[in-house]
Structures are given as C-alpha cells and as structure tokens.
mmCIF file of C-alpha atoms in Angstrom:
data_model
loop_
_atom_site.group_PDB
_atom_site.id
_atom_site.type_symbol
_atom_site.label_atom_id
_atom_site.label_comp_id
_atom_site.label_asym_id
_atom_site.label_seq_id
_atom_site.Cartn_x
_atom_site.Cartn_y
_atom_site.Cartn_z
ATOM 1 C CA MET G 54 -26.664 31.556 49.606
ATOM 2 C CA LYS G 55 -23.078 32.303 48.291
ATOM 3 C CA LYS G 56 -21.970 28.948 49.227
ATOM 4 C CA PHE G 57 -24.947 27.438 47.476
ATOM 5 C CA LYS G 58 -24.220 29.320 44.231
ATOM 6 C CA ILE G 59 -20.626 28.232 44.255
ATOM 7 C CA ILE G 60 -21.896 24.582 44.786
ATOM 8 C CA GLN G 61 -24.151 25.260 41.929
ATOM 9 C CA LYS G 62 -21.329 26.481 39.460
ATOM 10 C CA ILE G 63 -19.140 23.586 40.442
ATOM 11 C CA ASN G 64 -22.134 21.274 39.665
ATOM 12 C CA ILE G 65 -22.517 23.052 36.280
ATOM 13 C CA ILE G 66 -18.795 22.712 35.565
ATOM 14 C CA LEU G 67 -18.766 19.130 36.406
ATOM 15 C CA PHE G 68 -21.737 18.348 34.113
ATOM 16 C CA ILE G 69 -20.222 20.081 31.178
ATOM 17 C CA VAL G 70 -16.928 18.303 31.706
ATOM 18 C CA ILE G 71 -18.920 14.796 31.974
ATOM 19 C CA LEU G 72 -20.897 15.692 29.042
ATOM 20 C CA ASN G 73 -17.879 16.688 26.681
ATOM 21 C CA PHE G 74 -16.159 13.425 27.867
ATOM 22 C CA LEU G 75 -19.124 11.299 27.095
ATOM 23 C CA ASN G 76 -19.420 13.320 23.746
ATOM 24 C CA SER G 77 -15.799 12.743 22.903
ATOM 25 C CA ASN G 78 -16.217 8.959 23.703
ATOM 26 C CA ILE G 79 -19.476 8.535 21.643
ATOM 27 C CA PHE G 80 -18.688 10.432 18.564
ATOM 28 C CA ALA G 81 -14.842 10.190 18.261
ATOM 29 C CA ILE G 82 -13.643 8.134 15.515
ATOM 30 C CA THR G 83 -11.742 5.070 16.398
ATOM 31 C CA HIS G 84 -10.355 1.796 14.283
ATOM 32 C CA GLU G 85 -13.032 -0.287 16.185
ATOM 33 C CA LYS G 86 -15.871 2.076 15.350
ATOM 34 C CA ILE G 87 -14.722 2.312 11.692
ATOM 35 C CA LEU G 88 -15.018 -1.353 11.559
ATOM 36 C CA SER G 89 -18.224 -1.908 13.408
ATOM 37 C CA ASP G 90 -20.303 1.304 12.364
ATOM 38 C CA ILE G 91 -19.249 1.476 8.560
ATOM 39 C CA VAL G 92 -17.131 -1.678 7.192
ATOM 40 C CA PHE G 93 -19.130 -4.476 8.655
ATOM 41 C CA ASN G 94 -22.447 -2.618 9.225
ATOM 42 C CA GLN G 95 -24.731 -4.163 6.459
ATOM 43 C CA GLU G 96 -27.301 -1.043 7.052
ATOM 44 C CA VAL G 97 -24.642 1.207 5.372
ATOM 45 C CA GLN G 98 -25.156 0.704 1.643
ATOM 46 C CA ASP G 99 -24.648 4.079 0.183
ATOM 47 C CA PHE G 100 -21.096 4.809 -0.761
ATOM 48 C CA HIS G 101 -21.690 8.496 0.398
ATOM 49 C CA LYS G 102 -21.889 7.002 4.006
ATOM 50 C CA MET G 103 -18.791 4.904 3.831
ATOM 51 C CA GLY G 104 -16.283 7.806 4.121
ATOM 52 C CA PHE G 105 -14.745 8.334 7.429
ATOM 53 C CA ALA G 106 -11.852 10.480 6.717
ATOM 54 C CA TYR G 107 -13.398 13.768 7.567
ATOM 55 C CA GLN G 108 -13.429 13.559 11.209
ATOM 56 C CA ASP G 109 -10.595 15.296 13.212
ATOM 57 C CA GLU G 110 -9.382 12.358 14.983
ATOM 58 C CA PHE G 111 -8.865 10.441 11.715
ATOM 59 C CA LYS G 112 -5.808 12.153 10.748
ATOM 60 C CA ILE G 113 -4.079 10.820 14.090
ATOM 61 C CA LEU G 114 -5.153 7.237 13.272
ATOM 62 C CA PHE G 115 -3.968 7.599 9.519
ATOM 63 C CA ASN G 116 -0.687 9.295 10.414
ATOM 64 C CA ASN G 117 -0.037 6.541 13.064
ATOM 65 C CA LEU G 118 -0.928 3.659 10.551
ATOM 66 C CA PHE G 119 1.483 5.135 7.860
ATOM 67 C CA ASN G 120 4.078 5.433 10.446
ATOM 68 C CA ASN G 121 3.835 1.853 11.491
ATOM 69 C CA LEU G 122 3.651 0.669 7.819
ATOM 70 C CA GLY G 123 6.922 2.646 7.029
ATOM 71 C CA LEU G 124 8.584 0.963 9.988
ATOM 72 C CA LYS G 125 7.486 -2.450 8.970
ATOM 73 C CA LEU G 126 8.414 -2.346 5.375
ATOM 74 C CA ASP G 127 11.877 -0.625 6.024
ATOM 75 C CA SER G 128 12.495 -3.408 8.939
ATOM 76 C CA GLU G 129 11.937 -6.461 6.632
ATOM 77 C CA VAL G 130 13.705 -4.896 3.459
ATOM 78 C CA ILE G 131 16.799 -3.954 5.681
ATOM 79 C CA ASN G 132 16.940 -7.267 7.468
ATOM 80 C CA GLN G 133 16.621 -9.300 4.420
ATOM 81 C CA LEU G 134 18.049 -7.343 1.593
ATOM 82 C CA PRO G 135 21.263 -5.406 2.904
ATOM 83 C CA GLU G 136 21.930 -4.255 -0.685
ATOM 84 C CA ASN G 137 18.815 -2.337 -0.894
ATOM 85 C CA ASN G 138 18.921 1.307 -1.767
ATOM 86 C CA SER G 139 15.290 2.263 -0.766
ATOM 87 C CA ASN G 140 16.815 5.245 1.073
ATOM 88 C CA LEU G 141 17.723 6.663 -2.102
ATOM 89 C CA ASN G 142 14.108 6.732 -3.602
ATOM 90 C CA THR G 143 13.132 9.720 -5.249
ATOM 91 C CA ASP G 144 9.949 11.071 -6.503
ATOM 92 C CA ASN G 145 10.470 9.311 -9.863
ATOM 93 C CA ALA G 146 12.734 6.428 -9.184
ATOM 94 C CA SER G 147 12.620 3.560 -6.801
ATOM 95 C CA PHE G 148 14.327 0.412 -5.283
ATOM 96 C CA CYS G 149 12.228 -2.644 -6.269
ATOM 97 C CA TYR G 150 11.974 -6.223 -4.842
ATOM 98 C CA ALA G 151 9.439 -9.047 -4.844
ATOM 99 C CA LYS G 152 7.784 -10.632 -2.014
ATOM 100 C CA CYS G 153 7.599 -14.404 -1.553
ATOM 101 C CA ASN G 154 4.986 -16.218 0.443
ATOM 102 C CA VAL G 155 5.192 -19.919 0.971
ATOM 103 C CA VAL G 156 1.902 -21.534 1.839
ATOM 104 C CA SER G 157 0.358 -25.118 1.890
ATOM 105 C CA ASN G 158 -1.343 -26.778 -0.815
ATOM 106 C CA SER G 159 -4.649 -26.213 0.470
ATOM 107 C CA ALA G 160 -4.479 -22.521 0.620
ATOM 108 C CA ILE G 161 -6.032 -20.045 -1.787
ATOM 109 C CA ILE G 162 -5.384 -16.633 -2.837
ATOM 110 C CA LYS G 163 -8.216 -13.827 -3.182
ATOM 111 C CA SER G 164 -6.965 -11.335 -5.484
ATOM 112 C CA CYS G 165 -8.581 -7.864 -6.221
ATOM 113 C CA GLY G 166 -7.455 -5.401 -9.073
ATOM 114 C CA ASP G 167 -7.543 -1.636 -9.123
ATOM 115 C CA LEU G 168 -9.564 -0.005 -6.575
ATOM 116 C CA HIS G 169 -9.035 3.661 -7.492
ATOM 117 C CA GLY G 170 -10.409 5.150 -4.374
ATOM 118 C CA SER G 171 -13.591 3.473 -4.366
ATOM 119 C CA VAL G 172 -14.138 2.399 -0.806
ATOM 120 C CA TYR G 173 -17.473 1.102 -1.691
ATOM 121 C CA HIS G 174 -16.295 -1.818 -3.683
ATOM 122 C CA LEU G 175 -13.399 -2.629 -1.044
ATOM 123 C CA ILE G 176 -16.084 -2.582 1.835
ATOM 124 C CA ILE G 177 -18.456 -4.829 -0.160
ATOM 125 C CA ASN G 178 -15.575 -7.210 -0.915
ATOM 126 C CA LEU G 179 -14.415 -7.259 2.744
ATOM 127 C CA ARG G 180 -18.092 -8.233 3.681
ATOM 128 C CA LYS G 181 -17.941 -10.941 1.040
ATOM 129 C CA LEU G 182 -14.744 -12.336 2.813
ATOM 130 C CA LEU G 183 -16.316 -11.987 6.428
ATOM 131 C CA GLU G 184 -19.406 -13.824 5.239
ATOM 132 C CA ASP G 185 -17.289 -16.582 3.582
ATOM 133 C CA LYS G 186 -15.097 -16.856 6.826
ATOM 134 C CA ILE G 187 -12.139 -15.712 5.033
ATOM 135 C CA ILE G 188 -11.604 -13.115 7.534
ATOM 136 C CA ASP G 189 -13.220 -12.066 10.859
ATOM 137 C CA ASP G 190 -14.749 -8.785 11.713
ATOM 138 C CA GLN G 191 -11.468 -7.224 13.228
ATOM 139 C CA LEU G 192 -9.600 -8.053 9.809
ATOM 140 C CA ASN G 193 -7.754 -11.042 11.131
ATOM 141 C CA ILE G 194 -7.451 -13.688 8.234
ATOM 142 C CA ILE G 195 -8.716 -16.956 8.949
ATOM 143 C CA GLY G 196 -6.764 -20.053 7.770
ATOM 144 C CA ASP G 197 -3.855 -20.429 5.560
ATOM 145 C CA ASN G 198 -4.994 -18.159 3.036
ATOM 146 C CA ILE G 199 -3.526 -14.882 0.978
ATOM 147 C CA ILE G 200 -5.558 -11.981 0.374
ATOM 148 C CA ALA G 201 -3.728 -9.945 -2.590
ATOM 149 C CA PHE G 202 -4.320 -6.385 -4.147
ATOM 150 C CA THR G 203 -2.300 -5.665 -7.332
ATOM 151 C CA GLY G 204 -2.045 -1.987 -6.930
ATOM 152 C CA ASP G 205 -3.477 1.427 -7.972
ATOM 153 C CA TYR G 206 -5.349 2.291 -4.609
ATOM 154 C CA ILE G 207 -5.610 5.860 -5.094
ATOM 155 C CA ASP G 208 -6.734 8.537 -7.753
ATOM 156 C CA ARG G 209 -9.920 8.800 -9.801
ATOM 157 C CA GLY G 210 -12.021 7.809 -7.069
ATOM 158 C CA SER G 211 -13.091 10.026 -4.158
ATOM 159 C CA PHE G 212 -12.022 7.917 -1.212
ATOM 160 C CA GLY G 213 -8.468 6.878 -1.762
ATOM 161 C CA ILE G 214 -7.498 7.887 1.973
ATOM 162 C CA GLU G 215 -10.136 5.480 3.175
ATOM 163 C CA VAL G 216 -9.061 2.806 0.902
ATOM 164 C CA LEU G 217 -5.505 3.008 2.027
ATOM 165 C CA TYR G 218 -6.352 2.945 5.648
ATOM 166 C CA LEU G 219 -8.482 -0.326 5.323
ATOM 167 C CA LEU G 220 -5.903 -1.969 3.194
ATOM 168 C CA ILE G 221 -2.897 -1.023 5.323
ATOM 169 C CA SER G 222 -4.877 -1.853 8.478
ATOM 170 C CA LEU G 223 -5.549 -5.389 6.920
ATOM 171 C CA TYR G 224 -1.810 -5.910 6.050
ATOM 172 C CA LEU G 225 -0.630 -4.833 9.547
ATOM 173 C CA LYS G 226 -3.033 -7.432 11.113
ATOM 174 C CA ASN G 227 -1.714 -10.084 8.611
ATOM 175 C CA PRO G 228 1.788 -9.287 7.174
ATOM 176 C CA ASP G 229 2.429 -12.622 6.133
ATOM 177 C CA LYS G 230 -1.018 -13.267 4.657
ATOM 178 C CA VAL G 231 -1.815 -9.856 2.840
ATOM 179 C CA ILE G 232 -0.024 -8.905 -0.314
ATOM 180 C CA LEU G 233 -0.046 -5.036 -1.352
ATOM 181 C CA LEU G 234 1.632 -4.415 -4.643
ATOM 182 C CA ARG G 235 2.392 -0.968 -6.017
ATOM 183 C CA GLY G 236 0.650 0.293 -8.843
ATOM 184 C CA ASN G 237 1.843 3.072 -11.252
ATOM 185 C CA HIS G 238 -0.757 5.447 -9.552
ATOM 186 C CA GLU G 239 1.403 4.875 -6.227
ATOM 187 C CA THR G 240 4.093 7.477 -7.543
ATOM 188 C CA GLN G 241 4.468 10.934 -6.858
ATOM 189 C CA ASP G 242 3.963 12.032 -10.545
ATOM 190 C CA VAL G 243 0.758 10.195 -11.290
ATOM 191 C CA ALA G 244 -0.927 10.722 -7.835
ATOM 192 C CA GLY G 245 -0.277 14.492 -8.367
ATOM 193 C CA ARG G 246 -2.350 14.364 -11.555
ATOM 194 C CA TYR G 247 -5.177 12.039 -11.042
ATOM 195 C CA GLY G 248 -7.038 13.284 -7.962
ATOM 196 C CA PHE G 249 -5.310 12.086 -4.680
ATOM 197 C CA ALA G 250 -3.654 15.125 -4.279
ATOM 198 C CA PRO G 251 -6.658 17.351 -4.008
ATOM 199 C CA GLU G 252 -8.373 14.710 -2.053
ATOM 200 C CA PHE G 253 -5.711 14.719 0.447
ATOM 201 C CA CYS G 254 -5.930 18.447 0.987
ATOM 202 C CA ASN G 255 -9.694 18.572 1.206
ATOM 203 C CA LYS G 256 -9.849 15.928 3.689
ATOM 204 C CA PHE G 257 -7.045 17.027 5.911
ATOM 205 C CA LEU G 258 -6.569 20.844 5.213
ATOM 206 C CA ASN G 259 -9.665 22.052 6.655
ATOM 207 C CA LYS G 260 -8.642 20.842 10.229
ATOM 208 C CA ASP G 261 -7.969 24.195 12.576
ATOM 209 C CA ASP G 262 -4.714 22.658 13.658
ATOM 210 C CA ILE G 263 -3.194 21.618 10.563
ATOM 211 C CA ASP G 264 -1.434 23.989 8.314
ATOM 212 C CA ALA G 265 -0.292 23.626 4.552
ATOM 213 C CA LYS G 266 3.316 22.776 5.423
ATOM 214 C CA GLU G 267 2.229 19.959 7.716
ATOM 215 C CA ILE G 268 -0.086 18.361 4.985
ATOM 216 C CA THR G 269 2.752 18.696 2.314
ATOM 217 C CA ILE G 270 5.019 16.606 4.957
ATOM 218 C CA LEU G 271 2.223 14.073 5.581
ATOM 219 C CA TYR G 272 1.350 13.677 1.784
ATOM 220 C CA ASN G 273 5.039 13.192 0.785
ATOM 221 C CA THR G 274 5.494 10.659 3.544
ATOM 222 C CA VAL G 275 2.369 8.822 2.535
ATOM 223 C CA LEU G 276 3.602 8.555 -1.206
ATOM 224 C CA LEU G 277 7.296 7.732 -0.340
ATOM 225 C CA THR G 278 6.023 4.831 1.908
ATOM 226 C CA LEU G 279 3.618 3.608 -0.747
ATOM 227 C CA LYS G 280 6.867 3.661 -2.989
ATOM 228 C CA LYS G 281 8.373 1.044 -0.644
ATOM 229 C CA LEU G 282 5.709 -1.604 -1.351
ATOM 230 C CA PRO G 283 6.962 -4.681 -3.478
ATOM 231 C CA VAL G 284 6.330 -4.472 -7.243
ATOM 232 C CA THR G 285 5.621 -8.187 -7.608
ATOM 233 C CA ALA G 286 4.804 -11.125 -5.475
ATOM 234 C CA PHE G 287 5.029 -14.932 -5.516
ATOM 235 C CA VAL G 288 2.966 -17.358 -3.822
ATOM 236 C CA CYS G 289 4.446 -20.883 -3.623
ATOM 237 C CA SER G 290 3.113 -24.107 -2.641
ATOM 238 C CA SER G 291 4.816 -27.582 -3.322
ATOM 239 C CA GLN G 292 2.488 -27.952 -6.348
ATOM 240 C CA LYS G 293 2.145 -24.580 -7.781
ATOM 241 C CA THR G 294 3.724 -21.073 -8.165
ATOM 242 C CA VAL G 295 1.689 -17.971 -8.709
ATOM 243 C CA GLN G 296 3.084 -14.670 -9.689
ATOM 244 C CA LEU G 297 1.211 -11.238 -9.164
ATOM 245 C CA ALA G 298 1.984 -7.901 -10.381
ATOM 246 C CA HIS G 299 0.238 -4.647 -11.270
ATOM 247 C CA GLY G 300 1.306 -4.324 -15.124
ATOM 248 C CA CYS G 301 3.548 -7.232 -16.388
ATOM 249 C CA PRO G 302 6.625 -8.939 -15.059
ATOM 250 C CA ASP G 303 9.914 -7.966 -16.625
ATOM 251 C CA ILE G 304 10.499 -10.986 -18.896
ATOM 252 C CA ASN G 305 14.284 -10.678 -18.697
ATOM 253 C CA ILE G 306 14.394 -11.516 -14.874
ATOM 254 C CA LYS G 307 15.154 -15.222 -13.967
ATOM 255 C CA PHE G 308 13.673 -16.346 -10.927
ATOM 256 C CA GLU G 309 14.579 -19.813 -8.962
ATOM 257 C CA PHE G 310 11.987 -21.094 -6.339
ATOM 258 C CA LYS G 311 13.397 -24.664 -5.960
ATOM 259 C CA ASP G 312 14.821 -24.003 -2.564
ATOM 260 C CA ILE G 313 12.370 -21.463 -1.082
ATOM 261 C CA ASN G 314 10.818 -22.935 1.972
ATOM 262 C CA LYS G 315 9.869 -19.824 3.979
ATOM 263 C CA ASN G 316 8.539 -16.387 3.155
ATOM 264 C CA ARG G 317 11.326 -14.047 2.122
ATOM 265 C CA LEU G 318 11.987 -10.789 -0.248
ATOM 266 C CA ILE G 319 13.811 -11.046 -3.427
ATOM 267 C CA SER G 320 15.880 -8.075 -4.588
ATOM 268 C CA LEU G 321 15.429 -6.892 -8.336
ATOM 269 C CA TYR G 322 17.667 -5.358 -10.706
ATOM 270 C CA ASN G 323 20.804 -5.821 -8.357
ATOM 271 C CA GLY G 324 19.470 -3.269 -5.751
ATOM 272 C CA LEU G 325 19.630 -0.499 -8.320
ATOM 273 C CA ILE G 326 17.062 2.283 -8.407
ATOM 274 C CA ILE G 327 14.875 1.940 -11.282
ATOM 275 C CA GLU G 328 13.059 4.891 -13.157
ATOM 276 C CA ASP G 329 9.075 4.475 -12.323
ATOM 277 C CA GLU G 330 7.853 5.063 -15.704
ATOM 278 C CA SER G 331 10.080 2.586 -17.155
ATOM 279 C CA ASN G 332 9.167 -0.123 -14.646
ATOM 280 C CA TYR G 333 7.485 -3.093 -16.410
ATOM 281 C CA PHE G 334 5.984 -4.231 -13.232
ATOM 282 C CA ILE G 335 3.893 -1.166 -12.613
ATOM 283 C CA TRP G 336 3.433 -0.176 -16.265
ATOM 284 C CA GLY G 337 3.690 -3.257 -18.716
ATOM 285 C CA ASP G 338 0.794 -4.276 -20.748
ATOM 286 C CA ILE G 339 0.090 -7.423 -22.688
ATOM 287 C CA LEU G 340 -0.086 -6.759 -26.448
ATOM 288 C CA SER G 341 -3.755 -6.648 -27.659
ATOM 289 C CA ASN G 342 -5.813 -4.836 -30.077
ATOM 290 C CA SER G 343 -6.972 -2.348 -27.226
ATOM 291 C CA TYR G 344 -3.128 -1.531 -26.303
ATOM 292 C CA VAL G 345 -2.041 2.077 -25.928
ATOM 293 C CA ASP G 346 1.252 3.344 -25.077
ATOM 294 C CA ARG G 347 1.811 3.906 -21.483
ATOM 295 C CA GLY G 348 4.730 4.805 -19.495
ATOM 296 C CA ILE G 349 8.339 5.367 -21.072
ATOM 297 C CA ASN G 350 10.191 2.890 -23.170
ATOM 298 C CA ILE G 351 7.483 0.162 -22.263
ATOM 299 C CA LYS G 352 6.684 -1.956 -24.837
ATOM 300 C CA PRO G 353 3.881 -4.315 -24.822
ATOM 301 C CA ILE G 354 4.440 -7.929 -24.200
ATOM 302 C CA GLU G 355 3.339 -10.746 -26.535
ATOM 303 C CA LEU G 356 1.485 -13.767 -25.085
ATOM 304 C CA SER G 357 4.050 -15.992 -26.787
ATOM 305 C CA CYS G 358 6.850 -14.118 -24.925
ATOM 306 C CA LEU G 359 4.764 -14.472 -21.352
ATOM 307 C CA GLU G 360 4.218 -18.084 -21.961
ATOM 308 C CA LYS G 361 8.015 -18.744 -22.539
ATOM 309 C CA TYR G 362 8.599 -16.588 -19.423
ATOM 310 C CA LEU G 363 6.239 -18.828 -17.259
ATOM 311 C CA ILE G 364 7.941 -22.040 -18.519
ATOM 312 C CA GLU G 365 11.474 -20.813 -17.920
ATOM 313 C CA ASN G 366 10.598 -19.693 -14.382
ATOM 314 C CA ASN G 367 8.348 -22.692 -13.496
ATOM 315 C CA ILE G 368 5.392 -20.250 -12.819
ATOM 316 C CA ASN G 369 1.905 -21.801 -13.241
ATOM 317 C CA GLU G 370 -0.260 -18.593 -13.099
ATOM 318 C CA LEU G 371 0.088 -14.911 -13.431
ATOM 319 C CA ILE G 372 -2.340 -12.331 -11.917
ATOM 320 C CA LEU G 373 -2.297 -8.821 -13.115
ATOM 321 C CA GLY G 374 -4.249 -5.721 -12.907
ATOM 322 C CA HIS G 375 -3.636 -2.245 -14.632
ATOM 323 C CA ASP G 376 -5.950 -2.527 -17.760
ATOM 324 C CA HIS G 377 -8.929 -0.207 -18.510
ATOM 325 C CA VAL G 378 -10.053 -2.313 -21.510
ATOM 326 C CA CYS G 379 -8.713 -5.946 -22.686
ATOM 327 C CA ASP G 380 -9.677 -8.192 -25.246
ATOM 328 C CA GLY G 381 -11.349 -11.230 -23.906
ATOM 329 C CA TYR G 382 -12.779 -9.947 -20.737
ATOM 330 C CA ASP G 383 -16.046 -11.420 -19.268
ATOM 331 C CA GLU G 384 -19.281 -9.932 -17.842
ATOM 332 C CA TYR G 385 -17.419 -9.224 -14.700
ATOM 333 C CA GLY G 386 -14.539 -7.347 -16.669
ATOM 334 C CA GLN G 387 -11.902 -10.198 -15.919
ATOM 335 C CA TYR G 388 -9.847 -11.562 -18.376
ATOM 336 C CA ASN G 389 -8.510 -15.260 -18.403
ATOM 337 C CA TYR G 390 -6.162 -16.896 -20.827
ATOM 338 C CA GLU G 391 -4.967 -20.301 -20.708
ATOM 339 C CA PHE G 392 -2.075 -21.704 -22.671
ATOM 340 C CA ASP G 393 -2.197 -25.260 -24.228
ATOM 341 C CA ASN G 394 0.245 -26.295 -21.576
ATOM 342 C CA GLY G 395 -2.172 -25.327 -18.742
ATOM 343 C CA ARG G 396 -0.242 -22.200 -17.597
ATOM 344 C CA LYS G 397 -2.756 -19.077 -16.953
ATOM 345 C CA ILE G 398 -2.978 -15.514 -17.011
ATOM 346 C CA LYS G 399 -5.691 -13.762 -15.150
ATOM 347 C CA LYS G 400 -6.220 -9.993 -15.250
ATOM 348 C CA HIS G 401 -8.300 -7.618 -13.290
ATOM 349 C CA ILE G 402 -9.615 -4.997 -15.436
ATOM 350 C CA GLN G 403 -10.244 -1.436 -14.006
ATOM 351 C CA ASN G 404 -14.086 -1.668 -13.923
ATOM 352 C CA PHE G 405 -14.943 1.445 -11.965
ATOM 353 C CA TRP G 406 -14.367 4.968 -11.284
ATOM 354 C CA TYR G 407 -16.500 7.927 -9.873
ATOM 355 C CA ASP G 408 -18.596 9.574 -12.420
ATOM 356 C CA PRO G 409 -19.635 13.223 -11.422
ATOM 357 C CA VAL G 410 -22.598 13.385 -13.708
ATOM 358 C CA GLU G 411 -24.285 10.201 -12.579
ATOM 359 C CA GLY G 412 -23.044 10.741 -8.803
ATOM 360 C CA SER G 413 -22.031 7.144 -8.396
ATOM 361 C CA TYR G 414 -19.295 4.562 -9.204
ATOM 362 C CA VAL G 415 -20.002 3.018 -12.555
ATOM 363 C CA GLY G 416 -17.760 0.500 -14.546
ATOM 364 C CA ASN G 417 -16.826 -0.183 -18.082
ATOM 365 C CA PHE G 418 -18.310 -3.844 -18.105
ATOM 366 C CA ILE G 419 -21.586 -3.559 -16.301
ATOM 367 C CA SER G 420 -24.214 -5.591 -17.955
ATOM 368 C CA ASP G 421 -26.929 -3.612 -16.173
ATOM 369 C CA LYS G 422 -25.800 0.047 -15.832
ATOM 370 C CA SER G 423 -29.272 0.877 -14.408
ATOM 371 C CA LYS G 424 -28.013 -0.537 -11.050
ATOM 372 C CA GLY G 425 -25.389 2.291 -10.700
ATOM 373 C CA TYR G 426 -23.074 0.182 -8.741
ATOM 374 C CA PHE G 427 -20.697 -2.372 -9.843
ATOM 375 C CA GLU G 428 -19.572 -5.101 -7.522
ATOM 376 C CA PRO G 429 -16.430 -6.695 -8.650
ATOM 377 C CA SER G 430 -15.873 -10.244 -7.555
ATOM 378 C CA TRP G 431 -12.650 -11.727 -5.999
ATOM 379 C CA VAL G 432 -10.572 -14.029 -8.214
ATOM 380 C CA THR G 433 -10.061 -17.128 -6.239
ATOM 381 C CA THR G 434 -6.944 -19.180 -7.222
ATOM 382 C CA THR G 435 -6.078 -22.441 -5.486
ATOM 383 C CA LEU G 436 -2.427 -23.459 -4.708
ATOM 384 C CA SER G 437 -3.070 -27.166 -5.347
ATOM 385 C CA SER G 438 -2.648 -28.852 -8.735
ATOM 386 C CA GLU G 439 -6.574 -28.793 -9.176
ATOM 387 C CA ILE G 440 -8.259 -26.154 -11.490
ATOM 388 C CA ALA G 441 -8.542 -22.628 -10.020
ATOM 389 C CA VAL G 442 -11.929 -21.643 -9.139
ATOM 390 C CA GLU G 443 -13.411 -18.168 -9.899
ATOM 391 C CA ASN G 444 -16.037 -16.518 -7.570
#
C-alpha cells in the first residue's frame, strides 16, 4: 500500500511536470507565433487583439532583438565610418549618417510614413506586402526590392513596442533591403513627452522579476539604439536616385553618387555630433500655408530651394514623412509634387493616432470616418526612368 502511494505521488508529479511543459510550449510567445497567430492571421482584425508585448516571455525577445540591432548598427558604422563619434551620442545630440542602397533598374521602393505606435496599420500593410508577394510569411523580402520607413515609430499610439519589434525583425532579416530612418520622436526628449515612456513602463514594469532600475536601463538602451539609425537614405539605380528622410534634407550638404556601385554609409557633418532639435533631417519642413515652427533654429524650406538641391545633387525623387497637415494632400493623406523638370517630392502625411474617446485609430484625412480605421497605402516608387506608380 505504501509503495502504491509513492508510485501514485510520482505519477502525479510527472503529470504536473508534463502539463506545465505542454502549457509553456503552447502558450509561450515566440517570434514564430507572433507572425503566424497575429501578424499574418487574417482572422485577427481588431487592433486590440494585435498587441503581444504583455506576455512575460516577450521582454526576452524584445531585449535580444535590440541587442542584435545595436550590434548590427555599431558594426556597420565602425567598419565603414572610422571617423564616427556615435559613442559620444547624448540624450540631445547624435552622430549623423546616410545609408546608400544600390539596386537594379527593375527594383521598387515600398515606403511608409509615420506609424506612431499603430501596430494595426503596420500589420495591415505587412499583410498587403504578403498578398503582393513582396515578402513571405517569415518577413523575408522577395526579389530586388526595398521597403522603407521614414521614422516616428513610437509615441501617440498605444503599440510602439510592437511596432518596433516588427520593424526591427524585418530589418534584421533583410538588412540590405530595409531602410529604417530616425524621426524626431526617436529621441530621448520627445519620446519622454508623447507616450512611449509610460507605454514602456505599463508593458514591462508589471513583470514580477523586473524592477524599476532594470526598466530604466532597457528604456535608455532602446532610445540610444534608435538614435544610431541613419537620418537619411539614398536608393540608387543606373537610371534614378531617390532620397528618403523624415523631415527635410539639409540643402547645404552636397552628395556625389557617380562612383557608388555598392551599398555603403555616408558620414554627415564631418562626423560631428549634431543637436537633435536643430537637425533638418528629422525636424525640417517644406514651407506651406499650414507650416508651424518645430525644432530649434529650423526654418521651413521653400520648394524652389528643394528643386535646386535636387538638381545639384542629381536626385530624381524625394520621399519624406513628419507632417501632420500639408497643402495639396490627396484622399489618402499623401502629398505629391512634380517640378517642371520631372523631379518629384512625395510626403507621407501622419494620418492616424489613437483616439481615447472613439477608442480606435482615426486619421486626419479619412473620407469616411464612420469606418473607424484608416488604412494608409504604401507609396510605390520605381527605380527605372519610367513614371512612378502609386498604390
């Protein structure tokens, strides 16, 4: 009888161990489950169900991801730009550089503007790329194409952490085909005032094994890593050069693209550290009737000056983000301007944020606000001499 009870206890213990093991594997969050169960699961349509940063295991995934991003960015900058001073970055100033991608004439750029914590819009757009066979369900980019994001990934929306996770996962899978630019919200000062800091605490501080000091270290690591992203990028084919930035280019800088035949980084401002709020690439604006002062010592740039800049640098198209409102936007909240010489400026207008009253993401330029959601389209830019296509 005593022997039977011992065997019974052993069986119960084994059953509990097996059950815990099964539960941990069934319910534990993994990168693969995020992609299959949420991102590319068409049954998940409500943005409330698209958040995945609350599970305990996610903090490990997120931490590892940012460590890998930091190592990748440091390696590229150190190897290609020995004059860099990124180790001297502060909360309010940064080393600045440009990323240059060389592609074939048949390549296309799919660009997206300010996401501001809207994981809903990012996921809908990723599903569109999957449908169009631009990416597969593991975030691998198919073909000789570029996917570009013009900055402002965090703040305002409630899912900045999820947005960062997906964007960086996409980048690390395709470092030569993904452009992640830094916006003005990817800075310590701005992120601390517009929602990312409390979001970070709400999602990570409630874990039993994490204290406030550890959260502070992780938060600062995230923002310092984001400050290592390029502030502008160029995509070059033999027929066309396209520049991307969050704000506006610094029109006083001269670029040479004649001898560029491979991907590389370009140091800006002779490797000097630049004050973030005085950086045109992340704070600059085009002069318009809706212009408001932003940044410090940032003057709006007239279209005529931008045209001269494009001509002098042999740039065919300029793709920007940053704006809340812009004269001449279309029903999708996109601004397109073509000069007489065929050079173009495209701006992704910030179309959405979380409305706590309506309880949904809403946009400035929704033609039918009763829909509740606004699904911004990708802007498609060709790298041949043909006319660019908008989808």
